[in-house]
Amino acid sequence: MMNFLGKILNHMSNYTEKVVVGLSLIGIIALTINLIVAVVFRYIFKAPIYFANELSLFLFGMITFLGGSLGVKRSTLASVTFIVDKLKGVSKNIVVLFIQFNILAFGILIFYFSYFWITDKNILNQMASTMAIPLWVPYSIIPVSMIFIIIFSLDNIYKGLAGREKTHV
């Protein structure tokens, strides 16, 4: 039964990774195009695009949160490798499991608070200052990325407990 659940978790984690990579690529391409077009319009055509700065901030935030979740999936976060490298006398698997449980707790906690934050009536009624979108739309990347972090850390924990540690730490 646990092996079956582990396979489901592994497939879900791998599929989620593909989705996160795809969304990250879309965000990076959109940010690059936005910045190039904004510079061209501002300095060549002398007609700045008024929403380009805000769009850049939203896209950069999205890329950052998605990249953080990918760091959990691939166990490439700087602090994780730093801790493992410093604790030479302790079993690597125990340290990785401890770190993954803390990442899981962090993901659950931030998901909980960010979900209630973006569903608050004050946030639901706020609009972006230069773009005609409600602020809950760009802010929703926080709980969404926390769901990704939860999935990835659960997969890492399962692999660590099953002794099939695939982490890159």
PDB file of C-alpha atoms in Angstrom:
ATOM      1  CA  MET A   1       0.000   0.000   0.000  1.00  0.00           C
ATOM      2  CA  MET A   2       2.791   2.449   0.879  1.00  0.00           C
ATOM      3  CA  ASN A   3       4.601   1.602  -2.343  1.00  0.00           C
ATOM      4  CA  PHE A   4       1.433   2.417  -4.305  1.00  0.00           C
ATOM      5  CA  LEU A   5       1.049   5.742  -2.485  1.00  0.00           C
ATOM      6  CA  GLY A   6       4.726   6.454  -3.052  1.00  0.00           C
ATOM      7  CA  LYS A   7       4.330   5.909  -6.792  1.00  0.00           C
ATOM      8  CA  ILE A   8       1.307   8.212  -6.900  1.00  0.00           C
ATOM      9  CA  LEU A   9       3.195  10.854  -4.923  1.00  0.00           C
ATOM     10  CA  ASN A  10       6.230  10.497  -7.185  1.00  0.00           C
ATOM     11  CA  HIS A  11       4.130  10.836 -10.366  1.00  0.00           C
ATOM     12  CA  MET A  12       2.270  13.816  -8.901  1.00  0.00           C
ATOM     13  CA  SER A  13       5.565  15.432  -7.905  1.00  0.00           C
ATOM     14  CA  ASN A  14       7.153  14.860 -11.322  1.00  0.00           C
ATOM     15  CA  TYR A  15       4.078  16.187 -13.143  1.00  0.00           C
ATOM     16  CA  THR A  16       3.933  19.206 -10.836  1.00  0.00           C
ATOM     17  CA  GLU A  17       7.601  19.873 -11.552  1.00  0.00           C
ATOM     18  CA  LYS A  18       6.854  19.972 -15.288  1.00  0.00           C
ATOM     19  CA  VAL A  19       3.988  22.403 -14.685  1.00  0.00           C
ATOM     20  CA  VAL A  20       6.176  24.636 -12.493  1.00  0.00           C
ATOM     21  CA  VAL A  21       9.003  24.625 -15.049  1.00  0.00           C
ATOM     22  CA  GLY A  22       6.516  25.506 -17.810  1.00  0.00           C
ATOM     23  CA  LEU A  23       4.980  28.335 -15.794  1.00  0.00           C
ATOM     24  CA  SER A  24       8.452  29.601 -14.894  1.00  0.00           C
ATOM     25  CA  LEU A  25       9.518  29.636 -18.533  1.00  0.00           C
ATOM     26  CA  ILE A  26       6.371  31.494 -19.525  1.00  0.00           C
ATOM     27  CA  GLY A  27       7.019  34.012 -16.742  1.00  0.00           C
ATOM     28  CA  ILE A  28      10.663  34.499 -17.730  1.00  0.00           C
ATOM     29  CA  ILE A  29       9.791  34.963 -21.403  1.00  0.00           C
ATOM     30  CA  ALA A  30       6.959  37.375 -20.559  1.00  0.00           C
ATOM     31  CA  LEU A  31       9.216  39.355 -18.208  1.00  0.00           C
ATOM     32  CA  THR A  32      11.962  39.583 -20.827  1.00  0.00           C
ATOM     33  CA  ILE A  33       9.573  40.714 -23.551  1.00  0.00           C
ATOM     34  CA  ASN A  34       7.910  43.180 -21.182  1.00  0.00           C
ATOM     35  CA  LEU A  35      11.225  44.764 -20.203  1.00  0.00           C
ATOM     36  CA  ILE A  36      12.515  44.997 -23.780  1.00  0.00           C
ATOM     37  CA  VAL A  37       9.270  46.503 -25.074  1.00  0.00           C
ATOM     38  CA  ALA A  38       9.111  48.923 -22.133  1.00  0.00           C
ATOM     39  CA  VAL A  39      12.652  50.173 -22.763  1.00  0.00           C
ATOM     40  CA  VAL A  40      12.077  50.513 -26.518  1.00  0.00           C
ATOM     41  CA  PHE A  41       8.844  52.434 -26.042  1.00  0.00           C
ATOM     42  CA  ARG A  42      10.305  54.673 -23.333  1.00  0.00           C
ATOM     43  CA  TYR A  43      13.592  55.618 -24.966  1.00  0.00           C
ATOM     44  CA  ILE A  44      13.016  55.209 -28.694  1.00  0.00           C
ATOM     45  CA  PHE A  45       9.347  56.115 -29.133  1.00  0.00           C
ATOM     46  CA  LYS A  46       9.237  58.477 -26.103  1.00  0.00           C
ATOM     47  CA  ALA A  47       5.936  56.862 -25.114  1.00  0.00           C
ATOM     48  CA  PRO A  48       6.375  54.855 -21.910  1.00  0.00           C
ATOM     49  CA  ILE A  49       4.052  51.957 -21.219  1.00  0.00           C
ATOM     50  CA  TYR A  50       2.450  52.928 -17.929  1.00  0.00           C
ATOM     51  CA  PHE A  51       1.802  49.411 -16.605  1.00  0.00           C
ATOM     52  CA  ALA A  52       5.185  47.843 -17.526  1.00  0.00           C
ATOM     53  CA  ASN A  53       6.762  48.387 -14.098  1.00  0.00           C
ATOM     54  CA  GLU A  54       3.866  46.812 -12.244  1.00  0.00           C
ATOM     55  CA  LEU A  55       3.718  43.872 -14.645  1.00  0.00           C
ATOM     56  CA  SER A  56       7.462  43.346 -14.187  1.00  0.00           C
ATOM     57  CA  LEU A  57       7.032  43.229 -10.408  1.00  0.00           C
ATOM     58  CA  PHE A  58       4.196  40.702 -10.640  1.00  0.00           C
ATOM     59  CA  LEU A  59       6.104  38.492 -13.076  1.00  0.00           C
ATOM     60  CA  PHE A  60       9.281  38.685 -10.994  1.00  0.00           C
ATOM     61  CA  GLY A  61       7.344  37.686  -7.884  1.00  0.00           C
ATOM     62  CA  MET A  62       5.785  34.766  -9.739  1.00  0.00           C
ATOM     63  CA  ILE A  63       9.166  33.569 -11.016  1.00  0.00           C
ATOM     64  CA  THR A  64      10.665  33.870  -7.538  1.00  0.00           C
ATOM     65  CA  PHE A  65       7.992  31.788  -5.815  1.00  0.00           C
ATOM     66  CA  LEU A  66       7.978  29.157  -8.562  1.00  0.00           C
ATOM     67  CA  GLY A  67      11.769  28.978  -8.458  1.00  0.00           C
ATOM     68  CA  GLY A  68      11.658  28.506  -4.703  1.00  0.00           C
ATOM     69  CA  SER A  69       9.326  25.557  -5.076  1.00  0.00           C
ATOM     70  CA  LEU A  70      11.621  24.052  -7.727  1.00  0.00           C
ATOM     71  CA  GLY A  71      14.492  24.457  -5.268  1.00  0.00           C
ATOM     72  CA  VAL A  72      12.557  22.281  -2.826  1.00  0.00           C
ATOM     73  CA  LYS A  73      11.864  19.642  -5.483  1.00  0.00           C
ATOM     74  CA  ARG A  74      15.498  19.476  -6.535  1.00  0.00           C
ATOM     75  CA  SER A  75      16.894  20.070  -3.022  1.00  0.00           C
ATOM     76  CA  THR A  76      19.130  22.835  -4.301  1.00  0.00           C
ATOM     77  CA  LEU A  77      18.290  25.527  -1.768  1.00  0.00           C
ATOM     78  CA  ALA A  78      21.479  27.119  -0.456  1.00  0.00           C
ATOM     79  CA  SER A  79      20.608  26.745   3.218  1.00  0.00           C
ATOM     80  CA  VAL A  80      19.800  23.052   2.815  1.00  0.00           C
ATOM     81  CA  THR A  81      23.175  22.205   1.315  1.00  0.00           C
ATOM     82  CA  PHE A  82      24.923  24.444   3.852  1.00  0.00           C
ATOM     83  CA  ILE A  83      23.375  22.600   6.802  1.00  0.00           C
ATOM     84  CA  VAL A  84      24.123  19.155   5.361  1.00  0.00           C
ATOM     85  CA  ASP A  85      27.737  20.127   4.640  1.00  0.00           C
ATOM     86  CA  LYS A  86      28.282  21.434   8.183  1.00  0.00           C
ATOM     87  CA  LEU A  87      26.860  18.355   9.971  1.00  0.00           C
ATOM     88  CA  LYS A  88      29.408  15.780   8.858  1.00  0.00           C
ATOM     89  CA  GLY A  89      28.992  13.461  11.881  1.00  0.00           C
ATOM     90  CA  VAL A  90      25.227  13.081  11.489  1.00  0.00           C
ATOM     91  CA  SER A  91      23.574  10.789   8.957  1.00  0.00           C
ATOM     92  CA  LYS A  92      22.774  12.689   5.789  1.00  0.00           C
ATOM     93  CA  ASN A  93      19.354  11.025   5.542  1.00  0.00           C
ATOM     94  CA  ILE A  94      18.356  12.180   9.042  1.00  0.00           C
ATOM     95  CA  VAL A  95      19.409  15.757   8.306  1.00  0.00           C
ATOM     96  CA  VAL A  96      17.590  15.763   4.957  1.00  0.00           C
ATOM     97  CA  LEU A  97      14.421  14.377   6.579  1.00  0.00           C
ATOM     98  CA  PHE A  98      14.592  16.982   9.345  1.00  0.00           C
ATOM     99  CA  ILE A  99      14.987  19.751   6.776  1.00  0.00           C
ATOM    100  CA  GLN A 100      12.165  18.391   4.599  1.00  0.00           C
ATOM    101  CA  PHE A 101       9.802  18.168   7.599  1.00  0.00           C
ATOM    102  CA  ASN A 102      10.599  21.797   8.409  1.00  0.00           C
ATOM    103  CA  ILE A 103      10.012  22.805   4.783  1.00  0.00           C
ATOM    104  CA  LEU A 104       6.697  20.930   4.858  1.00  0.00           C
ATOM    105  CA  ALA A 105       5.652  22.727   8.059  1.00  0.00           C
ATOM    106  CA  PHE A 106       6.671  26.067   6.549  1.00  0.00           C
ATOM    107  CA  GLY A 107       4.707  25.357   3.358  1.00  0.00           C
ATOM    108  CA  ILE A 108       1.574  24.409   5.285  1.00  0.00           C
ATOM    109  CA  LEU A 109       1.827  27.444   7.567  1.00  0.00           C
ATOM    110  CA  ILE A 110       2.401  29.953   4.760  1.00  0.00           C
ATOM    111  CA  PHE A 111      -0.325  28.329   2.646  1.00  0.00           C
ATOM    112  CA  TYR A 112      -2.794  28.664   5.530  1.00  0.00           C
ATOM    113  CA  PHE A 113      -2.065  32.326   6.213  1.00  0.00           C
ATOM    114  CA  SER A 114      -1.695  33.379   2.572  1.00  0.00           C
ATOM    115  CA  TYR A 115      -4.972  31.719   1.593  1.00  0.00           C
ATOM    116  CA  PHE A 116      -6.871  33.665   4.231  1.00  0.00           C
ATOM    117  CA  TRP A 117      -4.934  36.805   3.342  1.00  0.00           C
ATOM    118  CA  ILE A 118      -5.864  36.790  -0.356  1.00  0.00           C
ATOM    119  CA  THR A 119      -9.483  35.822   0.374  1.00  0.00           C
ATOM    120  CA  ASP A 120      -9.879  38.719   2.799  1.00  0.00           C
ATOM    121  CA  LYS A 121     -12.465  41.208   1.558  1.00  0.00           C
ATOM    122  CA  ASN A 122      -9.924  44.052   1.632  1.00  0.00           C
ATOM    123  CA  ILE A 123      -7.576  42.217  -0.743  1.00  0.00           C
ATOM    124  CA  LEU A 124     -10.434  40.944  -2.908  1.00  0.00           C
ATOM    125  CA  ASN A 125     -11.599  44.525  -3.451  1.00  0.00           C
ATOM    126  CA  GLN A 126      -8.168  46.041  -4.185  1.00  0.00           C
ATOM    127  CA  MET A 127      -7.136  46.679  -7.750  1.00  0.00           C
ATOM    128  CA  ALA A 128      -3.635  47.013  -9.130  1.00  0.00           C
ATOM    129  CA  SER A 129      -2.720  50.670  -9.490  1.00  0.00           C
ATOM    130  CA  THR A 130      -1.888  50.670 -13.209  1.00  0.00           C
ATOM    131  CA  MET A 131      -3.256  47.346 -14.427  1.00  0.00           C
ATOM    132  CA  ALA A 132      -6.961  46.643 -14.437  1.00  0.00           C
ATOM    133  CA  ILE A 133      -6.741  43.416 -12.432  1.00  0.00           C
ATOM    134  CA  PRO A 134      -7.666  42.616  -8.842  1.00  0.00           C
ATOM    135  CA  LEU A 135      -4.619  42.206  -6.611  1.00  0.00           C
ATOM    136  CA  TRP A 136      -5.677  38.747  -5.467  1.00  0.00           C
ATOM    137  CA  VAL A 137      -4.716  37.456  -8.938  1.00  0.00           C
ATOM    138  CA  PRO A 138      -0.957  38.123  -8.691  1.00  0.00           C
ATOM    139  CA  TYR A 139      -0.984  37.463  -4.932  1.00  0.00           C
ATOM    140  CA  SER A 140      -2.423  33.989  -5.502  1.00  0.00           C
ATOM    141  CA  ILE A 141       1.027  32.751  -6.535  1.00  0.00           C
ATOM    142  CA  ILE A 142       1.907  32.557  -2.839  1.00  0.00           C
ATOM    143  CA  PRO A 143      -0.585  29.842  -1.800  1.00  0.00           C
ATOM    144  CA  VAL A 144      -0.210  28.097  -5.163  1.00  0.00           C
ATOM    145  CA  SER A 145       3.562  27.880  -4.778  1.00  0.00           C
ATOM    146  CA  MET A 146       3.088  26.633  -1.212  1.00  0.00           C
ATOM    147  CA  ILE A 147       0.965  23.774  -2.579  1.00  0.00           C
ATOM    148  CA  PHE A 148       3.854  22.934  -4.895  1.00  0.00           C
ATOM    149  CA  ILE A 149       6.287  23.074  -1.965  1.00  0.00           C
ATOM    150  CA  ILE A 150       4.045  20.773   0.078  1.00  0.00           C
ATOM    151  CA  ILE A 151       3.862  18.226  -2.767  1.00  0.00           C
ATOM    152  CA  PHE A 152       7.618  18.337  -3.342  1.00  0.00           C
ATOM    153  CA  SER A 153       8.541  18.063   0.330  1.00  0.00           C
ATOM    154  CA  LEU A 154       6.110  15.152   0.853  1.00  0.00           C
ATOM    155  CA  ASP A 155       7.760  13.355  -2.058  1.00  0.00           C
ATOM    156  CA  ASN A 156      11.231  14.067  -0.636  1.00  0.00           C
ATOM    157  CA  ILE A 157      10.128  12.838   2.797  1.00  0.00           C
ATOM    158  CA  TYR A 158       8.687   9.640   1.336  1.00  0.00           C
ATOM    159  CA  LYS A 159      11.887   8.975  -0.602  1.00  0.00           C
ATOM    160  CA  GLY A 160      13.967   9.641   2.494  1.00  0.00           C
ATOM    161  CA  LEU A 161      11.864   7.314   4.653  1.00  0.00           C
ATOM    162  CA  ALA A 162      11.842   4.624   1.975  1.00  0.00           C
ATOM    163  CA  GLY A 163      15.627   4.817   1.784  1.00  0.00           C
ATOM    164  CA  ARG A 164      15.535   5.862  -1.870  1.00  0.00           C
ATOM    165  CA  GLU A 165      16.912   9.282  -1.249  1.00  0.00           C
ATOM    166  CA  LYS A 166      16.925  11.084  -4.580  1.00  0.00           C
ATOM    167  CA  THR A 167      17.731  14.470  -3.156  1.00  0.00           C
ATOM    168  CA  HIS A 168      20.693  16.346  -4.528  1.00  0.00           C
ATOM    169  CA  VAL A 169      21.823  17.658  -1.166  1.00  0.00           C
TER     170      VAL A 169
END
